[in-house]
Each structure stands twice: as C-alpha cells, then as structure tokens.
PDB file of N, CA and C in Angstrom:
ATOM      1  N   ALA A  22      27.176  60.042 -52.592  1.00 48.00           N
ATOM      2  CA  ALA A  22      25.861  60.588 -52.915  1.00 48.00           C
ATOM      3  C   ALA A  22      24.782  59.731 -52.278  1.00 48.00           C
ATOM      4  N   TYR A  23      23.674  60.344 -51.938  1.00 55.00           N
ATOM      5  CA  TYR A  23      22.575  59.616 -51.318  1.00 55.00           C
ATOM      6  C   TYR A  23      21.752  58.911 -52.382  1.00 55.00           C
ATOM      7  N   SER A  24      21.048  57.920 -51.947  1.00 62.00           N
ATOM      8  CA  SER A  24      20.187  57.163 -52.846  1.00 62.00           C
ATOM      9  C   SER A  24      18.833  57.861 -52.935  1.00 62.00           C
ATOM     10  N   LYS A  25      18.489  58.347 -54.113  1.00 64.00           N
ATOM     11  CA  LYS A  25      17.248  59.097 -54.277  1.00 64.00           C
ATOM     12  C   LYS A  25      16.012  58.266 -53.966  1.00 64.00           C
ATOM     13  N   ASP A  26      16.092  56.944 -54.119  1.00 71.00           N
ATOM     14  CA  ASP A  26      14.930  56.125 -53.809  1.00 71.00           C
ATOM     15  C   ASP A  26      14.748  55.912 -52.311  1.00 71.00           C
ATOM     16  N   LYS A  27      15.730  56.339 -51.517  1.00 72.00           N
ATOM     17  CA  LYS A  27      15.627  56.224 -50.062  1.00 72.00           C
ATOM     18  C   LYS A  27      15.383  57.567 -49.382  1.00 72.00           C
ATOM     19  N   LEU A  28      15.295  58.631 -50.150  1.00 75.00           N
ATOM     20  CA  LEU A  28      15.110  59.961 -49.587  1.00 75.00           C
ATOM     21  C   LEU A  28      13.800  60.556 -50.073  1.00 75.00           C
ATOM     22  N   VAL A  29      12.985  61.003 -49.142  1.00 79.00           N
ATOM     23  CA  VAL A  29      11.734  61.673 -49.461  1.00 79.00           C
ATOM     24  C   VAL A  29      11.785  63.037 -48.796  1.00 79.00           C
ATOM     25  N   ILE A  30      11.498  64.073 -49.563  1.00 80.00           N
ATOM     26  CA  ILE A  30      11.475  65.421 -49.023  1.00 80.00           C
ATOM     27  C   ILE A  30      10.029  65.791 -48.743  1.00 80.00           C
ATOM     28  N   VAL A  31       9.787  66.278 -47.528  1.00 85.00           N
ATOM     29  CA  VAL A  31       8.452  66.677 -47.120  1.00 85.00           C
ATOM     30  C   VAL A  31       8.551  68.043 -46.446  1.00 85.00           C
ATOM     31  N   GLY A  32       7.725  68.959 -46.886  1.00 87.00           N
ATOM     32  CA  GLY A  32       7.637  70.257 -46.230  1.00 87.00           C
ATOM     33  C   GLY A  32       6.484  70.252 -45.244  1.00 87.00           C
ATOM     34  N   ILE A  33       6.714  70.843 -44.087  1.00 87.00           N
ATOM     35  CA  ILE A  33       5.673  70.970 -43.078  1.00 87.00           C
ATOM     36  C   ILE A  33       5.355  72.460 -42.962  1.00 87.00           C
ATOM     37  N   SER A  34       4.138  72.831 -43.256  1.00 88.00           N
ATOM     38  CA  SER A  34       3.764  74.236 -43.261  1.00 88.00           C
ATOM     39  C   SER A  34       3.307  74.699 -41.889  1.00 88.00           C
ATOM     40  N   GLY A  35       3.860  75.829 -41.475  1.00 84.00           N
ATOM     41  CA  GLY A  35       3.444  76.468 -40.234  1.00 84.00           C
ATOM     42  C   GLY A  35       2.530  77.644 -40.477  1.00 84.00           C
ATOM     43  N   ASP A  36       2.066  77.780 -41.720  1.00 84.00           N
ATOM     44  CA  ASP A  36       1.160  78.880 -42.044  1.00 84.00           C
ATOM     45  C   ASP A  36      -0.121  78.771 -41.230  1.00 84.00           C
ATOM     46  N   SER A  37      -0.729  79.918 -40.942  1.00 87.00           N
ATOM     47  CA  SER A  37      -1.979  79.904 -40.187  1.00 87.00           C
ATOM     48  C   SER A  37      -3.169  79.537 -41.071  1.00 87.00           C
ATOM     49  N   GLN A  38      -3.029  79.734 -42.384  1.00 90.00           N
ATOM     50  CA  GLN A  38      -4.093  79.372 -43.316  1.00 90.00           C
ATOM     51  C   GLN A  38      -3.486  78.627 -44.500  1.00 90.00           C
ATOM     52  N   ILE A  39      -4.203  77.652 -45.005  1.00 93.00           N
ATOM     53  CA  ILE A  39      -3.694  76.817 -46.091  1.00 93.00           C
ATOM     54  C   ILE A  39      -3.425  77.630 -47.359  1.00 93.00           C
ATOM     55  N   GLU A  40      -4.119  78.729 -47.538  1.00 93.00           N
ATOM     56  CA  GLU A  40      -3.911  79.545 -48.733  1.00 93.00           C
ATOM     57  C   GLU A  40      -2.477  80.087 -48.782  1.00 93.00           C
ATOM     58  N   GLY A  41      -1.888  80.384 -47.621  1.00 90.00           N
ATOM     59  CA  GLY A  41      -0.498  80.830 -47.579  1.00 90.00           C
ATOM     60  C   GLY A  41       0.443  79.760 -48.105  1.00 90.00           C
ATOM     61  N   LEU A  42       0.191  78.514 -47.748  1.00 90.00           N
ATOM     62  CA  LEU A  42       0.989  77.397 -48.243  1.00 90.00           C
ATOM     63  C   LEU A  42       0.818  77.252 -49.749  1.00 90.00           C
ATOM     64  N   ARG A  43      -0.403  77.322 -50.224  1.00 93.00           N
ATOM     65  CA  ARG A  43      -0.661  77.182 -51.663  1.00 93.00           C
ATOM     66  C   ARG A  43       0.063  78.264 -52.467  1.00 93.00           C
ATOM     67  N   LYS A  44       0.032  79.486 -51.970  1.00 92.00           N
ATOM     68  CA  LYS A  44       0.711  80.584 -52.654  1.00 92.00           C
ATOM     69  C   LYS A  44       2.223  80.365 -52.672  1.00 92.00           C
ATOM     70  N   ALA A  45       2.788  79.917 -51.555  1.00 89.00           N
ATOM     71  CA  ALA A  45       4.234  79.670 -51.481  1.00 89.00           C
ATOM     72  C   ALA A  45       4.651  78.560 -52.440  1.00 89.00           C
ATOM     73  N   ILE A  46       3.859  77.510 -52.520  1.00 92.00           N
ATOM     74  CA  ILE A  46       4.158  76.395 -53.433  1.00 92.00           C
ATOM     75  C   ILE A  46       4.170  76.895 -54.877  1.00 92.00           C
ATOM     76  N   GLN A  47       3.174  77.683 -55.229  1.00 94.00           N
ATOM     77  CA  GLN A  47       3.088  78.186 -56.599  1.00 94.00           C
ATOM     78  C   GLN A  47       4.196  79.203 -56.885  1.00 94.00           C
ATOM     79  N   LEU A  48       4.397  80.145 -55.999  1.00 93.00           N
ATOM     80  CA  LEU A  48       5.380  81.206 -56.194  1.00 93.00           C
ATOM     81  C   LEU A  48       6.804  80.652 -56.296  1.00 93.00           C
ATOM     82  N   ASN A  49       7.121  79.680 -55.441  1.00 89.00           N
ATOM     83  CA  ASN A  49       8.475  79.125 -55.387  1.00 89.00           C
ATOM     84  C   ASN A  49       8.648  77.860 -56.205  1.00 89.00           C
ATOM     85  N   GLU A  50       7.586  77.466 -56.931  1.00 92.00           N
ATOM     86  CA  GLU A  50       7.614  76.263 -57.761  1.00 92.00           C
ATOM     87  C   GLU A  50       8.098  75.040 -56.983  1.00 92.00           C
ATOM     88  N   ILE A  51       7.552  74.866 -55.805  1.00 89.00           N
ATOM     89  CA  ILE A  51       7.919  73.747 -54.937  1.00 89.00           C
ATOM     90  C   ILE A  51       7.302  72.477 -55.510  1.00 89.00           C
ATOM     91  N   ASN A  52       8.139  71.451 -55.708  1.00 88.00           N
ATOM     92  CA  ASN A  52       7.646  70.224 -56.333  1.00 88.00           C
ATOM     93  C   ASN A  52       7.752  69.002 -55.418  1.00 88.00           C
ATOM     94  N   TRP A  53       7.914  69.237 -54.130  1.00 85.00           N
ATOM     95  CA  TRP A  53       7.927  68.115 -53.194  1.00 85.00           C
ATOM     96  C   TRP A  53       6.666  68.176 -52.335  1.00 85.00           C
ATOM     97  N   MET A  54       6.401  67.079 -51.648  1.00 87.00           N
ATOM     98  CA  MET A  54       5.216  66.960 -50.815  1.00 87.00           C
ATOM     99  C   MET A  54       5.239  68.026 -49.712  1.00 87.00           C
ATOM    100  N   ASN A  55       4.098  68.624 -49.468  1.00 90.00           N
ATOM    101  CA  ASN A  55       3.943  69.584 -48.383  1.00 90.00           C
ATOM    102  C   ASN A  55       2.713  69.229 -47.571  1.00 90.00           C
ATOM    103  N   ILE A  56       2.845  69.353 -46.266  1.00 91.00           N
ATOM    104  CA  ILE A  56       1.748  69.040 -45.355  1.00 91.00           C
ATOM    105  C   ILE A  56       1.370  70.308 -44.605  1.00 91.00           C
ATOM    106  N   PHE A  57       0.095  70.625 -44.596  1.00 92.00           N
ATOM    107  CA  PHE A  57      -0.417  71.754 -43.837  1.00 92.00           C
ATOM    108  C   PHE A  57      -0.698  71.254 -42.428  1.00 92.00           C
ATOM    109  N   ASP A  58       0.161  71.627 -41.490  1.00 91.00           N
ATOM    110  CA  ASP A  58       0.093  71.133 -40.109  1.00 91.00           C
ATOM    111  C   ASP A  58      -0.800  72.052 -39.270  1.00 91.00           C
ATOM    112  N   GLU A  59      -2.071  72.049 -39.605  1.00 90.00           N
ATOM    113  CA  GLU A  59      -3.044  72.957 -38.983  1.00 90.00           C
ATOM    114  C   GLU A  59      -3.115  72.790 -37.469  1.00 90.00           C
ATOM    115  N   THR A  60      -3.018  71.565 -36.980  1.00 91.00           N
ATOM    116  CA  THR A  60      -3.134  71.307 -35.539  1.00 91.00           C
ATOM    117  C   THR A  60      -1.785  71.345 -34.818  1.00 91.00           C
ATOM    118  N   LYS A  61      -0.721  71.575 -35.572  1.00 90.00           N
ATOM    119  CA  LYS A  61       0.655  71.621 -35.040  1.00 90.00           C
ATOM    120  C   LYS A  61       1.112  70.283 -34.462  1.00 90.00           C
ATOM    121  N   SER A  62       0.440  69.208 -34.819  1.00 92.00           N
ATOM    122  CA  SER A  62       0.778  67.897 -34.263  1.00 92.00           C
ATOM    123  C   SER A  62       2.148  67.409 -34.716  1.00 92.00           C
ATOM    124  N   ILE A  63       2.512  67.667 -35.960  1.00 89.00           N
ATOM    125  CA  ILE A  63       3.831  67.232 -36.453  1.00 89.00           C
ATOM    126  C   ILE A  63       4.916  68.056 -35.792  1.00 89.00           C
ATOM    127  N   ARG A  64       4.690  69.360 -35.695  1.00 88.00           N
ATOM    128  CA  ARG A  64       5.679  70.226 -35.049  1.00 88.00           C
ATOM    129  C   ARG A  64       5.857  69.850 -33.589  1.00 88.00           C
ATOM    130  N   LYS A  65       4.800  69.450 -32.913  1.00 90.00           N
ATOM    131  CA  LYS A  65       4.903  69.016 -31.519  1.00 90.00           C
ATOM    132  C   LYS A  65       5.622  67.677 -31.418  1.00 90.00           C
ATOM    133  N   LEU A  66       5.292  66.753 -32.306  1.00 88.00           N
ATOM    134  CA  LEU A  66       5.893  65.419 -32.282  1.00 88.00           C
ATOM    135  C   LEU A  66       7.410  65.483 -32.407  1.00 88.00           C
ATOM    136  N   TYR A  67       7.901  66.321 -33.321  1.00 84.00           N
ATOM    137  CA  TYR A  67       9.341  66.414 -33.553  1.00 84.00           C
ATOM    138  C   TYR A  67       9.962  67.640 -32.890  1.00 84.00           C
ATOM    139  N   ARG A  68       9.208  68.291 -32.016  1.00 86.00           N
ATOM    140  CA  ARG A  68       9.692  69.437 -31.223  1.00 86.00           C
ATOM    141  C   ARG A  68      10.320  70.521 -32.101  1.00 86.00           C
ATOM    142  N   ILE A  69       9.635  70.871 -33.162  1.00 84.00           N
ATOM    143  CA  ILE A  69      10.111  71.918 -34.058  1.00 84.00           C
ATOM    144  C   ILE A  69       9.855  73.262 -33.399  1.00 84.00           C
ATOM    145  N   ARG A  70      10.941  73.997 -33.164  1.00 82.00           N
ATOM    146  CA  ARG A  70      10.835  75.285 -32.491  1.00 82.00           C
ATOM    147  C   ARG A  70      11.274  76.450 -33.370  1.00 82.00           C
ATOM    148  N   ALA A  71      11.967  76.150 -34.451  1.00 79.00           N
ATOM    149  CA  ALA A  71      12.474  77.194 -35.344  1.00 79.00           C
ATOM    150  C   ALA A  71      12.083  76.866 -36.777  1.00 79.00           C
ATOM    151  N   ILE A  72      11.948  77.899 -37.560  1.00 78.00           N
ATOM    152  CA  ILE A  72      11.639  77.734 -38.976  1.00 78.00           C
ATOM    153  C   ILE A  72      12.619  78.593 -39.750  1.00 78.00           C
ATOM    154  N   PRO A  73      13.285  78.112 -40.765  1.00 77.00           N
ATOM    155  CA  PRO A  73      13.167  76.739 -41.262  1.00 77.00           C
ATOM    156  C   PRO A  73      14.045  75.791 -40.444  1.00 77.00           C
ATOM    157  N   VAL A  74      13.720  74.536 -40.505  1.00 80.00           N
ATOM    158  CA  VAL A  74      14.523  73.493 -39.872  1.00 80.00           C
ATOM    159  C   VAL A  74      14.634  72.334 -40.861  1.00 80.00           C
ATOM    160  N   ILE A  75      15.796  71.723 -40.883  1.00 79.00           N
ATOM    161  CA  ILE A  75      16.015  70.544 -41.723  1.00 79.00           C
ATOM    162  C   ILE A  75      16.146  69.344 -40.802  1.00 79.00           C
ATOM    163  N   MET A  76      15.409  68.294 -41.124  1.00 81.00           N
ATOM    164  CA  MET A  76      15.441  67.074 -40.314  1.00 81.00           C
ATOM    165  C   MET A  76      15.620  65.864 -41.215  1.00 81.00           C
ATOM    166  N   LEU A  77      16.328  64.882 -40.703  1.00 82.00           N
ATOM    167  CA  LEU A  77      16.379  63.562 -41.332  1.00 82.00           C
ATOM    168  C   LEU A  77      15.675  62.606 -40.385  1.00 82.00           C
ATOM    169  N   ILE A  78      14.691  61.904 -40.918  1.00 82.00           N
ATOM    170  CA  ILE A  78      13.909  60.959 -40.133  1.00 82.00           C
ATOM    171  C   ILE A  78      13.993  59.622 -40.853  1.00 82.00           C
ATOM    172  N   ASP A  79      14.364  58.571 -40.113  1.00 79.00           N
ATOM    173  CA  ASP A  79      14.523  57.276 -40.777  1.00 79.00           C
ATOM    174  C   ASP A  79      13.170  56.633 -41.059  1.00 79.00           C
ATOM    175  N   ASN A  80      13.210  55.462 -41.673  1.00 80.00           N
ATOM    176  CA  ASN A  80      11.979  54.768 -42.073  1.00 80.00           C
ATOM    177  C   ASN A  80      11.091  54.389 -40.898  1.00 80.00           C
ATOM    178  N   ASN A  81      11.662  54.352 -39.697  1.00 83.00           N
ATOM    179  CA  ASN A  81      10.896  54.002 -38.511  1.00 83.00           C
ATOM    180  C   ASN A  81      10.361  55.229 -37.784  1.00 83.00           C
ATOM    181  N   GLY A  82      10.593  56.413 -38.339  1.00 82.00           N
ATOM    182  CA  GLY A  82      10.132  57.639 -37.708  1.00 82.00           C
ATOM    183  C   GLY A  82      11.092  58.217 -36.691  1.00 82.00           C
ATOM    184  N   LYS A  83      12.280  57.619 -36.581  1.00 84.00           N
ATOM    185  CA  LYS A  83      13.276  58.098 -35.622  1.00 84.00           C
ATOM    186  C   LYS A  83      14.025  59.302 -36.199  1.00 84.00           C
ATOM    187  N   LEU A  84      14.097  60.357 -35.419  1.00 84.00           N
ATOM    188  CA  LEU A  84      14.817  61.555 -35.814  1.00 84.00           C
ATOM    189  C   LEU A  84      16.318  61.296 -35.709  1.00 84.00           C
ATOM    190  N   ILE A  85      17.050  61.462 -36.831  1.00 81.00           N
ATOM    191  CA  ILE A  85      18.492  61.217 -36.796  1.00 81.00           C
ATOM    192  C   ILE A  85      19.296  62.493 -37.019  1.00 81.00           C
ATOM    193  N   TYR A  86      18.640  63.569 -37.414  1.00 82.00           N
ATOM    194  CA  TYR A  86      19.325  64.847 -37.596  1.00 82.00           C
ATOM    195  C   TYR A  86      18.295  65.963 -37.554  1.00 82.00           C
ATOM    196  N   SER A  87      18.639  67.052 -36.891  1.00 81.00           N
ATOM    197  CA  SER A  87      17.778  68.224 -36.870  1.00 81.00           C
ATOM    198  C   SER A  87      18.628  69.455 -36.650  1.00 81.00           C
ATOM    199  N   SER A  88      18.427  70.450 -37.482  1.00 80.00           N
ATOM    200  CA  SER A  88      19.165  71.695 -37.311  1.00 80.00           C
ATOM    201  C   SER A  88      18.497  72.828 -38.061  1.00 80.00           C
ATOM    202  N   SER A  89      18.570  73.985 -37.474  1.00 76.00           N
ATOM    203  CA  SER A  89      18.128  75.191 -38.167  1.00 76.00           C
ATOM    204  C   SER A  89      19.328  76.087 -38.447  1.00 76.00           C
ATOM    205  N   GLU A  90      20.524  75.566 -38.198  1.00 73.00           N
ATOM    206  CA  GLU A  90      21.762  76.321 -38.384  1.00 73.00           C
ATOM    207  C   GLU A  90      22.436  75.950 -39.699  1.00 73.00           C
ATOM    208  N   LYS A  91      22.821  76.934 -40.485  1.00 68.00           N
ATOM    209  CA  LYS A  91      23.499  76.677 -41.752  1.00 68.00           C
ATOM    210  C   LYS A  91      24.847  76.007 -41.551  1.00 68.00           C
ATOM    211  N   GLU A  92      25.489  76.270 -40.418  1.00 65.00           N
ATOM    212  CA  GLU A  92      26.821  75.714 -40.160  1.00 65.00           C
ATOM    213  C   GLU A  92      26.812  74.194 -40.051  1.00 65.00           C
ATOM    214  N   ASP A  93      25.668  73.609 -39.766  1.00 71.00           N
ATOM    215  CA  ASP A  93      25.571  72.167 -39.592  1.00 71.00           C
ATOM    216  C   ASP A  93      25.371  71.412 -40.896  1.00 71.00           C
ATOM    217  N   ARG A  94      25.396  72.098 -42.014  1.00 70.00           N
ATOM    218  CA  ARG A  94      25.108  71.451 -43.297  1.00 70.00           C
ATOM    219  C   ARG A  94      26.135  70.384 -43.656  1.00 70.00           C
ATOM    220  N   GLU A  95      27.389  70.540 -43.204  1.00 76.00           N
ATOM    221  CA  GLU A  95      28.398  69.511 -43.503  1.00 76.00           C
ATOM    222  C   GLU A  95      28.017  68.189 -42.861  1.00 76.00           C
ATOM    223  N   LEU A  96      27.514  68.227 -41.646  1.00 79.00           N
ATOM    224  CA  LEU A  96      27.054  67.003 -40.983  1.00 79.00           C
ATOM    225  C   LEU A  96      25.878  66.405 -41.749  1.00 79.00           C
ATOM    226  N   LEU A  97      24.971  67.243 -42.198  1.00 77.00           N
ATOM    227  CA  LEU A  97      23.841  66.772 -42.994  1.00 77.00           C
ATOM    228  C   LEU A  97      24.314  66.059 -44.252  1.00 77.00           C
ATOM    229  N   LEU A  98      25.242  66.657 -44.969  1.00 78.00           N
ATOM    230  CA  LEU A  98      25.766  66.036 -46.180  1.00 78.00           C
ATOM    231  C   LEU A  98      26.457  64.713 -45.879  1.00 78.00           C
ATOM    232  N   GLU A  99      27.144  64.658 -44.748  1.00 81.00           N
ATOM    233  CA  GLU A  99      27.809  63.400 -44.352  1.00 81.00           C
ATOM    234  C   GLU A  99      26.757  62.316 -44.083  1.00 81.00           C
ATOM    235  N   LEU A 100      25.708  62.659 -43.377  1.00 78.00           N
ATOM    236  CA  LEU A 100      24.651  61.686 -43.106  1.00 78.00           C
ATOM    237  C   LEU A 100      23.955  61.244 -44.385  1.00 78.00           C
ATOM    238  N   LEU A 101      23.719  62.181 -45.290  1.00 77.00           N
ATOM    239  CA  LEU A 101      23.099  61.820 -46.565  1.00 77.00           C
ATOM    240  C   LEU A 101      23.979  60.883 -47.377  1.00 77.00           C
ATOM    241  N   SER A 102      25.276  61.073 -47.297  1.00 79.00           N
ATOM    242  CA  SER A 102      26.183  60.222 -48.068  1.00 79.00           C
ATOM    243  C   SER A 102      26.161  58.771 -47.575  1.00 79.00           C
ATOM    244  N   LYS A 103      25.699  58.547 -46.347  1.00 77.00           N
ATOM    245  CA  LYS A 103      25.641  57.196 -45.780  1.00 77.00           C
ATOM    246  C   LYS A 103      24.326  56.495 -46.107  1.00 77.00           C
ATOM    247  N   MET A 104      23.434  57.204 -46.761  1.00 71.00           N
ATOM    248  CA  MET A 104      22.123  56.600 -47.091  1.00 71.00           C
ATOM    249  C   MET A 104      22.245  55.676 -48.274  1.00 71.00           C
TER     250      MET A 104
END
C-alpha cells in the first residue's frame, strides 16, 4: 500500500470557464485539490493531450507515470506500492 502522507491528489481542470469546474466538484463531491488551468500552462508543461489522464509526479516535479489507458492501471498500482 502507498503512504498516504506521500501522495497528494490534484485535479487539473480543462474547463473553459471556472463555473464548470465548480459544478463538477459539487456534483461529484470531489474532495481533493483542483486547479483551474485557465492558461493551459500545466497541461503544456506535462504535455497532457488526453482527458482524463492519470499522472504520478515526484516531489521534484519529475513525471514518473502518465497514462490515459485503463489497461495501464496495474503499473500504476505497482508504482504506488513502492511509495
């Protein structure tokens, strides 16, 4: 199991307006941090081309996992177990 004190979940919103993000947070009862990426700077930095995408980024900002494919979840779980 991963260490919860070493894992932070952050959502990056690709909505065109912040109100869409607010509605999604309320409707889906999202309780993790969400960032409204209005300028697309985060998506450009990490080359996000598909939504949704799951990424693991280490404490130094280095991308260690990225996938939008459900089939890759076993690799994700393996990486999380090493945290």
